[in-house]
Coordinates of N, CA, C and O and ligand atoms in Angstrom, one line a residue:
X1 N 69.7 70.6 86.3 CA 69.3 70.0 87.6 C 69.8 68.6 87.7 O 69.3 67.8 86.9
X2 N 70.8 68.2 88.5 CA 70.6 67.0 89.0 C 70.8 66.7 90.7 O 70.8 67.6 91.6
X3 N 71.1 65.3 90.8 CA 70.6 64.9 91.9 C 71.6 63.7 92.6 O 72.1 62.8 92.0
X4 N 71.7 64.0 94.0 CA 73.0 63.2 94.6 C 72.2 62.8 95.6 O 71.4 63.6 96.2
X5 N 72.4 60.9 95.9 CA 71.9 60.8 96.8 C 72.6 60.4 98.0 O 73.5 59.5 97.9
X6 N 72.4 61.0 99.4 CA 72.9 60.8 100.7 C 72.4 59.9 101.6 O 71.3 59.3 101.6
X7 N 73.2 59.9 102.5 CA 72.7 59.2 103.7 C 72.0 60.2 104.9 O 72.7 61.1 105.5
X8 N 70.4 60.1 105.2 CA 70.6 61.5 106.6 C 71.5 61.2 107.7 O 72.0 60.1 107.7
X9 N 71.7 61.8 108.4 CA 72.5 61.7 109.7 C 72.3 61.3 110.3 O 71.2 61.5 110.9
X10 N 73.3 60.6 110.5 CA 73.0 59.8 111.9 C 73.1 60.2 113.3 O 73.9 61.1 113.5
X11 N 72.1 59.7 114.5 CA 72.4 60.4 115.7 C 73.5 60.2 116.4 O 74.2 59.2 116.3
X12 N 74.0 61.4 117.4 CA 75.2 61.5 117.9 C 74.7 60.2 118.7 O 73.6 59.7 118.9
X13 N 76.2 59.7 119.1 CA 76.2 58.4 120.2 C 76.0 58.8 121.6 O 76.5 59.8 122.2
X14 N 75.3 57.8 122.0 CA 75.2 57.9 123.9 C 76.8 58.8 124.3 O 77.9 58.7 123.8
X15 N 76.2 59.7 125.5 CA 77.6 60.2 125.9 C 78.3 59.1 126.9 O 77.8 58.4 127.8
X16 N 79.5 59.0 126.5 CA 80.2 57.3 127.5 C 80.7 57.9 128.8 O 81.2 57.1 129.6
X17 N 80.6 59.5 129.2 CA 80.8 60.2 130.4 C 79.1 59.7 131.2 O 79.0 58.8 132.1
X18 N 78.5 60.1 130.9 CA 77.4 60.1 131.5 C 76.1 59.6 130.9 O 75.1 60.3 130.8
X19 N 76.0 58.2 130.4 CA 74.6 57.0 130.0 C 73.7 57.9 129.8 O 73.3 57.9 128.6
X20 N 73.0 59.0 130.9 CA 72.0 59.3 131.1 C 71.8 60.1 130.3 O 70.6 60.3 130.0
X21 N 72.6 60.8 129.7 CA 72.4 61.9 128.4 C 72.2 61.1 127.3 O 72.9 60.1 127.0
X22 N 71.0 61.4 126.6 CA 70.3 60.0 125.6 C 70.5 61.5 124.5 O 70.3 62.7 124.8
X23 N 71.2 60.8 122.8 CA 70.7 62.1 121.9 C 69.3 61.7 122.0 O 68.7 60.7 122.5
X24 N 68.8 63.4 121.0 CA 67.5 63.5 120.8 C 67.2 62.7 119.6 O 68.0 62.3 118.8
X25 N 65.8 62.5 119.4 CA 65.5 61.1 118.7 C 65.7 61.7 117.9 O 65.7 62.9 117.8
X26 N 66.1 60.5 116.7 CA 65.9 60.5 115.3 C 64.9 60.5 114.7 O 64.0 59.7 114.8
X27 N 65.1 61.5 113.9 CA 63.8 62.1 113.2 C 63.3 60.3 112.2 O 62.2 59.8 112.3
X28 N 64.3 59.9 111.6 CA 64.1 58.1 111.3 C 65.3 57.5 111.3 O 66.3 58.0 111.5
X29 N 65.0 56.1 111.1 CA 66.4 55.2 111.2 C 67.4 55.4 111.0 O 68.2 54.6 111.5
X30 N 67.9 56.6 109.9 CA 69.6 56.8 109.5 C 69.4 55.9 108.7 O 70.6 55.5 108.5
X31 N 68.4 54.8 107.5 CA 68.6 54.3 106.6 C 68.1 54.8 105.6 O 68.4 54.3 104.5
X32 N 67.4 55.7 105.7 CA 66.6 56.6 104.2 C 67.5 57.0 103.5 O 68.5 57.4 104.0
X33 N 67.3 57.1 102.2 CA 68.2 57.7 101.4 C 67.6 59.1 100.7 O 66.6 59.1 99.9
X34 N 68.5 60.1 101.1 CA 67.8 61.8 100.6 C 68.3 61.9 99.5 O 69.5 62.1 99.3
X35 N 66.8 62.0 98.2 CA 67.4 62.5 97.3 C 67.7 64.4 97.2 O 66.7 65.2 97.1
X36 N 68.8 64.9 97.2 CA 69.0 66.6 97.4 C 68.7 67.0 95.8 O 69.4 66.4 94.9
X37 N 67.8 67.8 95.4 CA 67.7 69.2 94.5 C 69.1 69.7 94.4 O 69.8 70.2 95.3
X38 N 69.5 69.4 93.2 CA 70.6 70.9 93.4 C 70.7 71.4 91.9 O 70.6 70.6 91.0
X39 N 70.8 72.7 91.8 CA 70.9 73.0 90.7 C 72.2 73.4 89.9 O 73.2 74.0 90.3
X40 N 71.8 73.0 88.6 CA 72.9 72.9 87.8 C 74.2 74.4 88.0 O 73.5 75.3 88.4
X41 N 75.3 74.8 87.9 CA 75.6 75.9 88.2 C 76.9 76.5 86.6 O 76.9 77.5 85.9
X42 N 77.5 75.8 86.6 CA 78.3 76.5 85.4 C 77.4 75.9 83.8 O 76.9 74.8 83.4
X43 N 77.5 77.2 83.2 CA 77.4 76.9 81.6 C 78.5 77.0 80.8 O 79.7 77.4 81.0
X44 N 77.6 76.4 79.6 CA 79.2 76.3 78.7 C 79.6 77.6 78.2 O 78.6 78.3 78.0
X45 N 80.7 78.1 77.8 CA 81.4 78.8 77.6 C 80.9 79.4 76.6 O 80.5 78.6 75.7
X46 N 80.6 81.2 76.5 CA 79.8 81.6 75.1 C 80.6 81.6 74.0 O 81.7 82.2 74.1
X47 N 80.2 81.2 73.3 CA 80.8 81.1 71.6 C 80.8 82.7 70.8 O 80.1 83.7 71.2
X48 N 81.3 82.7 69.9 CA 81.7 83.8 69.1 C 81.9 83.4 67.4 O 82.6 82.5 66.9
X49 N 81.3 84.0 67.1 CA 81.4 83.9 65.5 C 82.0 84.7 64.9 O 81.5 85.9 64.9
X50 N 83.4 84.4 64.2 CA 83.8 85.4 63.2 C 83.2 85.9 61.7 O 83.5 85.2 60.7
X51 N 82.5 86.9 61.6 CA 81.9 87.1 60.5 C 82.8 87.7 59.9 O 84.0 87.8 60.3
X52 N 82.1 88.3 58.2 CA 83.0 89.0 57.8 C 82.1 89.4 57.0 O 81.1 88.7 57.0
X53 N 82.3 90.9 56.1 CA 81.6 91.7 55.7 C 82.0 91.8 53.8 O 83.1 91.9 53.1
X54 N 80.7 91.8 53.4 CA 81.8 92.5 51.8 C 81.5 93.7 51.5 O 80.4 94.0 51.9
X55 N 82.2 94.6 50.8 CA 82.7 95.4 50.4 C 83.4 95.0 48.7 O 83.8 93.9 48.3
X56 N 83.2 96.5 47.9 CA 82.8 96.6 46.8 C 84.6 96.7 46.2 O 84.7 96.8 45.0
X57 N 85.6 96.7 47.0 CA 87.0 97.0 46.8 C 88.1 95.5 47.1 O 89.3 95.4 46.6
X58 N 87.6 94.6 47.9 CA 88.7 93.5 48.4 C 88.4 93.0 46.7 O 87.5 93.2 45.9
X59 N 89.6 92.1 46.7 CA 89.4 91.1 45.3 C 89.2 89.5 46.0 O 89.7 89.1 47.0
X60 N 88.3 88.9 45.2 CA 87.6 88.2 45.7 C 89.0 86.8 46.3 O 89.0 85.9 47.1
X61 N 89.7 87.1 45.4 CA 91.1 85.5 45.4 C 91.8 86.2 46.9 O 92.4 85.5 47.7
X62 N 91.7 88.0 47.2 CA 92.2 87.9 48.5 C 91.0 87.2 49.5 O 91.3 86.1 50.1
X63 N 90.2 87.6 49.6 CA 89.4 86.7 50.4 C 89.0 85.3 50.7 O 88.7 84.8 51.8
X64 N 89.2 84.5 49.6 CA 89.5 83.1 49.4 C 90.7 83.2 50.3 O 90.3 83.0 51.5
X65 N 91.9 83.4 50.2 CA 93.6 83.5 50.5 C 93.4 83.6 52.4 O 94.0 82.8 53.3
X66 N 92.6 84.4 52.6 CA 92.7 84.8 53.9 C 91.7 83.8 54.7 O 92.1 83.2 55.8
X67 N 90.4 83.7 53.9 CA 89.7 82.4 54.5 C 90.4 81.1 55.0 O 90.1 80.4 56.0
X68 N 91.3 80.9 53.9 CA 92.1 79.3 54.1 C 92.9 79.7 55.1 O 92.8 79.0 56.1
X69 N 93.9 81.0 55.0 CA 94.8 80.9 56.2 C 94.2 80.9 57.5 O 94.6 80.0 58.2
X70 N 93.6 81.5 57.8 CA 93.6 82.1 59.1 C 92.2 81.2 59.5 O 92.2 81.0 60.7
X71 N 90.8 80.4 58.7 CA 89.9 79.7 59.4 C 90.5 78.2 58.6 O 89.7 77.3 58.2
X72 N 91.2 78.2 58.5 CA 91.4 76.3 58.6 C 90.7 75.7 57.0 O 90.9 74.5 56.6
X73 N 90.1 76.6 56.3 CA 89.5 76.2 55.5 C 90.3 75.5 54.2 O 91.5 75.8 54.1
X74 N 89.7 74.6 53.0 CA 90.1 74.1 52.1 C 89.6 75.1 50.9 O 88.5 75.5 51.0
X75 N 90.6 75.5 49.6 CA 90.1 76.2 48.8 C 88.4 76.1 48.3 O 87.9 77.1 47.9
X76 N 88.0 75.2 48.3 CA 86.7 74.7 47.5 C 85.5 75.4 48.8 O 84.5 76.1 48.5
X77 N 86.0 74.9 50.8 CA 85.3 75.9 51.7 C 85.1 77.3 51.6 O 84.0 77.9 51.8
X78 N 86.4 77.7 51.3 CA 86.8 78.9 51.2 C 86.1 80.1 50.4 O 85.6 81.2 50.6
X79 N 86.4 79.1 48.9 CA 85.7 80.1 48.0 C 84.1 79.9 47.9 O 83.6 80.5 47.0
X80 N 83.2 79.2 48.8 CA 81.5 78.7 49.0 C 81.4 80.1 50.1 O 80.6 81.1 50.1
X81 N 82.5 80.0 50.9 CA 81.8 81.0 52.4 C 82.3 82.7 51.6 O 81.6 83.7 51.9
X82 N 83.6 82.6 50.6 CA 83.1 84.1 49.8 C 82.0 84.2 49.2 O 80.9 84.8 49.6
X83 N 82.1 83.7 48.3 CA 80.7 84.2 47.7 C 79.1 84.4 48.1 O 78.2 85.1 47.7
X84 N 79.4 83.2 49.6 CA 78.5 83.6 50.1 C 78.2 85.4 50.8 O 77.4 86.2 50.5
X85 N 78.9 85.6 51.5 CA 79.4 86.6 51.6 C 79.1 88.0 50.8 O 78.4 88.9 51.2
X86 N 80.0 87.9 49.1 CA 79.5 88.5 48.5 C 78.3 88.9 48.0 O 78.0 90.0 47.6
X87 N 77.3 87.5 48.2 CA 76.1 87.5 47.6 C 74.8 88.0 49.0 O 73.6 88.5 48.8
X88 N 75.2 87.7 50.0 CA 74.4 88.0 51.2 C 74.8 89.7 52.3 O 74.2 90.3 53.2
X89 N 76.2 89.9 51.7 CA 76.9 91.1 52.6 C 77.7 90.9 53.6 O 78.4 91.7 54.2
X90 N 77.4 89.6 53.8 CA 77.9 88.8 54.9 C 78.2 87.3 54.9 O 78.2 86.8 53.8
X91 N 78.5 86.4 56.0 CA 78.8 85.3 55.9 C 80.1 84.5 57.3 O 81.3 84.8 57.2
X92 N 79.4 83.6 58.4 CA 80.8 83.2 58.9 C 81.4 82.6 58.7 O 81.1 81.6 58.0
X93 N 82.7 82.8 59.2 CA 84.1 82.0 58.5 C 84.5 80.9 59.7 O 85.4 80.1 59.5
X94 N 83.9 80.8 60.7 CA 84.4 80.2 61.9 C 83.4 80.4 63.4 O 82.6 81.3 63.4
X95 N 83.4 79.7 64.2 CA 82.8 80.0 65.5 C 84.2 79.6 66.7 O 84.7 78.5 66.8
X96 N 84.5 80.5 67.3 CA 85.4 80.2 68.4 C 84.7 80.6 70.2 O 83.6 80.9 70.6
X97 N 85.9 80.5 70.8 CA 85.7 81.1 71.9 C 86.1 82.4 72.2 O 87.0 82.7 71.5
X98 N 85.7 83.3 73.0 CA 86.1 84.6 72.9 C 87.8 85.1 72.6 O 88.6 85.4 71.7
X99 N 87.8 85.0 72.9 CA 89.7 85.1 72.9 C 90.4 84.8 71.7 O 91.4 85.4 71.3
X100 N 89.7 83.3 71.0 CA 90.2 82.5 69.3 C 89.5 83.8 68.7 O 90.2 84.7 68.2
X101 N 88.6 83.7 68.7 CA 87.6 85.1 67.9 C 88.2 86.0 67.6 O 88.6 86.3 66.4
X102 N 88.4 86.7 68.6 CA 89.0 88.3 68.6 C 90.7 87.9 68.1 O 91.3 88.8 67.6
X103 N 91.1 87.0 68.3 CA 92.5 87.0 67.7 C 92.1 87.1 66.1 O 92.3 88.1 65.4
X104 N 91.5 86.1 65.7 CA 90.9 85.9 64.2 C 90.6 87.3 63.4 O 91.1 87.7 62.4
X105 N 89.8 88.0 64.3 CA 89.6 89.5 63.4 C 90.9 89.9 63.6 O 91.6 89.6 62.6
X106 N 91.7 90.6 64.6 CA 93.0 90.9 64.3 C 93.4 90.4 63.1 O 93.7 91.2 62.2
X107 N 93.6 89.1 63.1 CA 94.8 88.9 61.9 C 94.7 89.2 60.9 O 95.6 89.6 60.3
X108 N 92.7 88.9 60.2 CA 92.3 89.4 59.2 C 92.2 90.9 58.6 O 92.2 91.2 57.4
X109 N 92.2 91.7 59.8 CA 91.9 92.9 59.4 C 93.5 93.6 59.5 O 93.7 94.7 59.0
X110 N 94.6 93.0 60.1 CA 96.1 93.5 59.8 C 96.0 92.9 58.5 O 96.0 93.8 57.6
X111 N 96.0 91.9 58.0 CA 96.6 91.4 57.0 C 95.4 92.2 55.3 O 95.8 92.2 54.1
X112 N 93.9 92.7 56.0 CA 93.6 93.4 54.9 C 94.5 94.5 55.0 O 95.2 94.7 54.0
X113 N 94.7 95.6 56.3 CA 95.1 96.8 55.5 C 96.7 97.0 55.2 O 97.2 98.0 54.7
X114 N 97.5 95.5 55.6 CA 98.5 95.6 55.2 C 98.5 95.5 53.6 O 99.7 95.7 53.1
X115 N 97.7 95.3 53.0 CA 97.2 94.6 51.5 C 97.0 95.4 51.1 O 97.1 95.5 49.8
X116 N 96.5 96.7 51.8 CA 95.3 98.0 51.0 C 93.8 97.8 51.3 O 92.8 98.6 51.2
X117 N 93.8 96.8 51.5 CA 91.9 96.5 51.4 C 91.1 97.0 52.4 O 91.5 97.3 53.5
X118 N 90.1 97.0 51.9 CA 88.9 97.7 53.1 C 88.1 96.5 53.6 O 86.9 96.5 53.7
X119 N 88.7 95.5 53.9 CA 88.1 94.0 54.4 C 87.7 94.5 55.7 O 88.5 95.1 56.3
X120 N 86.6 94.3 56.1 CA 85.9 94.3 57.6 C 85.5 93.0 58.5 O 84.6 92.3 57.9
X121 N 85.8 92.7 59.1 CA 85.6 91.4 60.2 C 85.2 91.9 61.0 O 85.4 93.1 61.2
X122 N 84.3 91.0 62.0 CA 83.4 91.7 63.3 C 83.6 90.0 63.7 O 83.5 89.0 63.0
X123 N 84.0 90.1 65.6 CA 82.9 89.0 66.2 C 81.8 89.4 66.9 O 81.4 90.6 67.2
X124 N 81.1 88.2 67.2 CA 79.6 88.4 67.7 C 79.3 87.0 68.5 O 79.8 85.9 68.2
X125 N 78.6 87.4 69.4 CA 78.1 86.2 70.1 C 77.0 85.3 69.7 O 75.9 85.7 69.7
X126 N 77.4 84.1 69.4 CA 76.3 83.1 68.9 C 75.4 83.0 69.9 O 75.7 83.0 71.1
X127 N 73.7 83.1 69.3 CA 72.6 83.1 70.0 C 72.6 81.9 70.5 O 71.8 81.6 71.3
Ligands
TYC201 N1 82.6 91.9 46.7 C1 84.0 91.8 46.4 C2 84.3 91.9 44.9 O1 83.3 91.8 44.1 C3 84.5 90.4 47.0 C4 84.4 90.3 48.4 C5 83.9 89.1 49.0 C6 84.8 91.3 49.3 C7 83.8 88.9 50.4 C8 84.7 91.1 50.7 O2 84.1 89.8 52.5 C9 84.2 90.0 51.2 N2 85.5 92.0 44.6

């Protein structure tokens, strides 16, 4: 919610054909200042979380490998968000916007079964 403040309107002027046409009064002087209600209208853009899943077949240095490439990560990030992973079933590697997201699983999931692996990636919408 916010709030803009105006000027009310002012009354139309005497007509300069005919004096005798007076506008109708002003409701007040044209000096008040209206504050208007308006409500807020765009939100921000929903986010997406690239998760990723483990599975009893990837080797764990491919997952490190893929973490760094494809989420920006440093080996020491990398190999914290596998294991997490490992140890929970799960774990995200990133939050984007829809479109960065869904590119992200692509890459990961060509580049597992170009490998052989049964790597699974999912996005999802951050609550
Ligand atoms: N659990 C796998 C192993 O022990 C490693 C692994 C980690 C696989 C994370 C997938 O998303 C994954 N080799």
């Amino acid at each position: 919610m916010n709030f803009m403040a105006t000027q009310s309107p002012s009354p139309p002027p005497v007509s300069p054909a005919n004096p005798a046409i007076k506008p109708a009064p002003a409701r007040d002087d044209g000096d008040s200042v209206v504050l208007e209600r308006r409500t807020q209208r765009t939100q921000p853009p929903q986010m997406f979380q690239v998760v990723m899943l483990n599975d009893d077949y990837t080797p764990m240095e491919f997952v490190v490998m893929v973490i760094q490439q494809f989420f920006s990560k440093d080996r020491e990030q990398a190999t914290q968000i596998m294991l997490k992973i490992h140890l929970d079933g799960k774990g995200v590697c990133g939050v984007y916007s829809r479109d960065v997201a869904a590119t992200k699983v692509d890459q990961v999931m060509d580049a597992a079964s170009k490998a052989g692996h049964p790597l699974q990636c999912v996005s999802e919408p951050v609550e």
